[in-house]
mmCIF file of C-alpha atoms in Angstrom:
data_model
loop_
_atom_site.group_PDB
_atom_site.id
_atom_site.type_symbol
_atom_site.label_atom_id
_atom_site.label_comp_id
_atom_site.label_asym_id
_atom_site.label_seq_id
_atom_site.Cartn_x
_atom_site.Cartn_y
_atom_site.Cartn_z
ATOM 1 C CA MET A 1 -11.506 15.475 -3.886
ATOM 2 C CA ASN A 2 -8.413 16.143 -1.811
ATOM 3 C CA PRO A 3 -5.689 13.614 -2.803
ATOM 4 C CA ASP A 4 -4.193 13.810 0.698
ATOM 5 C CA LYS A 5 -7.461 12.886 2.398
ATOM 6 C CA PRO A 6 -8.852 9.350 2.233
ATOM 7 C CA PRO A 7 -12.315 8.983 0.694
ATOM 8 C CA GLU A 8 -15.120 8.312 3.173
ATOM 9 C CA ASN A 9 -16.063 4.992 1.507
ATOM 10 C CA MET A 10 -12.513 3.689 1.100
ATOM 11 C CA PHE A 11 -13.121 0.536 3.138
ATOM 12 C CA GLU A 12 -15.611 -0.791 0.635
ATOM 13 C CA ASN A 13 -12.586 -1.400 -1.597
ATOM 14 C CA ILE A 14 -9.884 -2.221 0.971
ATOM 15 C CA LYS A 15 -10.187 -5.967 0.420
ATOM 16 C CA SER A 16 -9.559 -5.460 -3.288
ATOM 17 C CA TRP A 17 -6.049 -4.242 -2.371
ATOM 18 C CA GLU A 18 -5.162 -7.870 -1.599
ATOM 19 C CA ASN A 19 -5.749 -8.711 -5.263
ATOM 20 C CA LYS A 20 -3.642 -5.835 -6.578
ATOM 21 C CA SER A 21 0.026 -6.001 -7.379
ATOM 22 C CA PHE A 22 2.435 -4.450 -4.922
ATOM 23 C CA TYR A 23 2.997 -1.563 -7.330
ATOM 24 C CA GLU A 24 -0.747 -0.948 -7.666
ATOM 25 C CA ARG A 25 -1.208 -0.916 -3.879
ATOM 26 C CA LEU A 26 1.288 1.932 -3.689
ATOM 27 C CA GLY A 27 -0.065 3.724 -6.775
ATOM 28 C CA LEU A 28 3.170 3.199 -8.701
ATOM 29 C CA SER A 29 4.091 2.112 -12.194
ATOM 30 C CA TYR A 30 5.667 -1.305 -12.664
ATOM 31 C CA GLY A 31 9.425 -1.170 -12.084
ATOM 32 C CA ALA A 32 9.412 1.866 -9.751
ATOM 33 C CA THR A 33 12.675 2.526 -7.943
ATOM 34 C CA LYS A 34 13.324 1.773 -4.281
ATOM 35 C CA GLU A 35 13.205 5.502 -3.539
ATOM 36 C CA GLU A 36 9.828 5.863 -5.271
ATOM 37 C CA VAL A 37 8.467 2.908 -3.294
ATOM 38 C CA ILE A 38 9.567 4.390 0.034
ATOM 39 C CA LYS A 39 8.167 7.810 -0.863
ATOM 40 C CA ALA A 40 4.796 6.334 -1.909
ATOM 41 C CA PHE A 41 4.621 4.207 1.251
ATOM 42 C CA LYS A 42 5.245 7.222 3.478
ATOM 43 C CA LYS A 43 2.699 9.339 1.616
ATOM 44 C CA LEU A 44 -0.034 6.700 1.846
ATOM 45 C CA SER A 45 0.768 5.882 5.473
ATOM 46 C CA LYS A 46 0.337 9.540 6.326
ATOM 47 C CA LYS A 47 -2.801 9.871 4.183
ATOM 48 C CA TYR A 48 -4.540 7.027 6.020
ATOM 49 C CA HIS A 49 -3.115 7.569 9.535
ATOM 50 C CA PRO A 50 -6.000 7.840 12.007
ATOM 51 C CA ASP A 51 -4.261 10.480 14.118
ATOM 52 C CA LEU A 52 -4.065 12.759 11.087
ATOM 53 C CA VAL A 53 -7.598 12.160 9.783
ATOM 54 C CA SER A 54 -10.094 13.225 12.381
ATOM 55 C CA ASN A 55 -13.592 11.790 12.822
ATOM 56 C CA ASN A 56 -13.192 8.806 10.486
ATOM 57 C CA GLU A 57 -14.065 5.816 12.653
ATOM 58 C CA ALA A 58 -13.741 3.320 9.787
ATOM 59 C CA LEU A 59 -10.191 4.479 9.237
ATOM 60 C CA LYS A 60 -9.328 4.036 12.908
ATOM 61 C CA GLU A 61 -10.787 0.530 12.912
ATOM 62 C CA ASN A 62 -9.051 -0.597 9.720
ATOM 63 C CA TYR A 63 -5.693 1.166 9.886
ATOM 64 C CA GLY A 64 -3.898 -2.049 10.881
ATOM 65 C CA GLU A 65 -5.136 -3.786 7.733
ATOM 66 C CA ILE A 66 -4.104 -0.831 5.585
ATOM 67 C CA GLN A 67 -0.607 -0.821 7.098
ATOM 68 C CA LYS A 68 -0.335 -4.578 6.585
ATOM 69 C CA LEU A 69 -1.158 -4.324 2.888
ATOM 70 C CA LEU A 70 1.040 -1.277 2.277
ATOM 71 C CA GLY A 71 3.869 -2.649 4.408
ATOM 72 C CA GLU A 72 3.857 -5.963 2.581
ATOM 73 C CA ALA A 73 4.256 -4.117 -0.714
ATOM 74 C CA LYS A 74 7.047 -1.927 0.668
ATOM 75 C CA ILE A 75 8.991 -4.844 2.131
ATOM 76 C CA VAL A 76 8.947 -6.844 -1.095
ATOM 77 C CA LEU A 77 9.639 -3.901 -3.410
ATOM 78 C CA THR A 78 12.487 -2.452 -1.346
ATOM 79 C CA GLY A 79 14.239 -5.765 -0.772
ATOM 80 C CA ASN A 80 16.599 -6.572 -3.635
ATOM 81 C CA ASN A 81 15.843 -10.284 -3.705
ATOM 82 C CA GLY A 82 12.068 -9.982 -3.288
ATOM 83 C CA LYS A 83 11.773 -7.151 -5.812
ATOM 84 C CA SER A 84 13.739 -8.972 -8.487
ATOM 85 C CA LYS A 85 11.647 -12.120 -8.016
ATOM 86 C CA PHE A 86 8.413 -10.122 -8.055
ATOM 87 C CA ASP A 87 9.485 -8.153 -11.129
ATOM 88 C CA ASP A 88 10.200 -11.440 -12.915
ATOM 89 C CA ARG A 89 6.707 -12.773 -12.104
ATOM 90 C CA PRO A 90 4.420 -9.807 -11.330
ATOM 91 C CA ASN A 91 1.176 -11.734 -11.768
ATOM 92 C CA GLU A 92 2.083 -14.585 -9.431
ATOM 93 C CA GLY A 93 1.447 -12.637 -6.235
ATOM 94 C CA PRO A 94 3.662 -12.123 -3.197
ATOM 95 C CA VAL A 95 7.157 -13.539 -3.096
ATOM 96 C CA TYR A 96 8.569 -14.482 0.288
ATOM 97 C CA GLU A 97 11.905 -15.969 1.254
#
């Protein structure tokens, strides 16, 4: 399997991303740096971008949901206040100000 190409059946598991920690959504270890978070976000955004993955209709239809879930993780983990609160309580879900 090509790690840069999304699997054909990826949308069967997309809803499970909501139940994953922000680090897990981005494929990172707990406590990853801001730079690692940004790099992982960019890599996954590119991997799932419908303009870069031809003939995957499910991807085109669900790209907004993917970006929402990845973007939420990036925003919290790159913001100093949100990241520190999330790192203090990783199992309590999203932290918003």
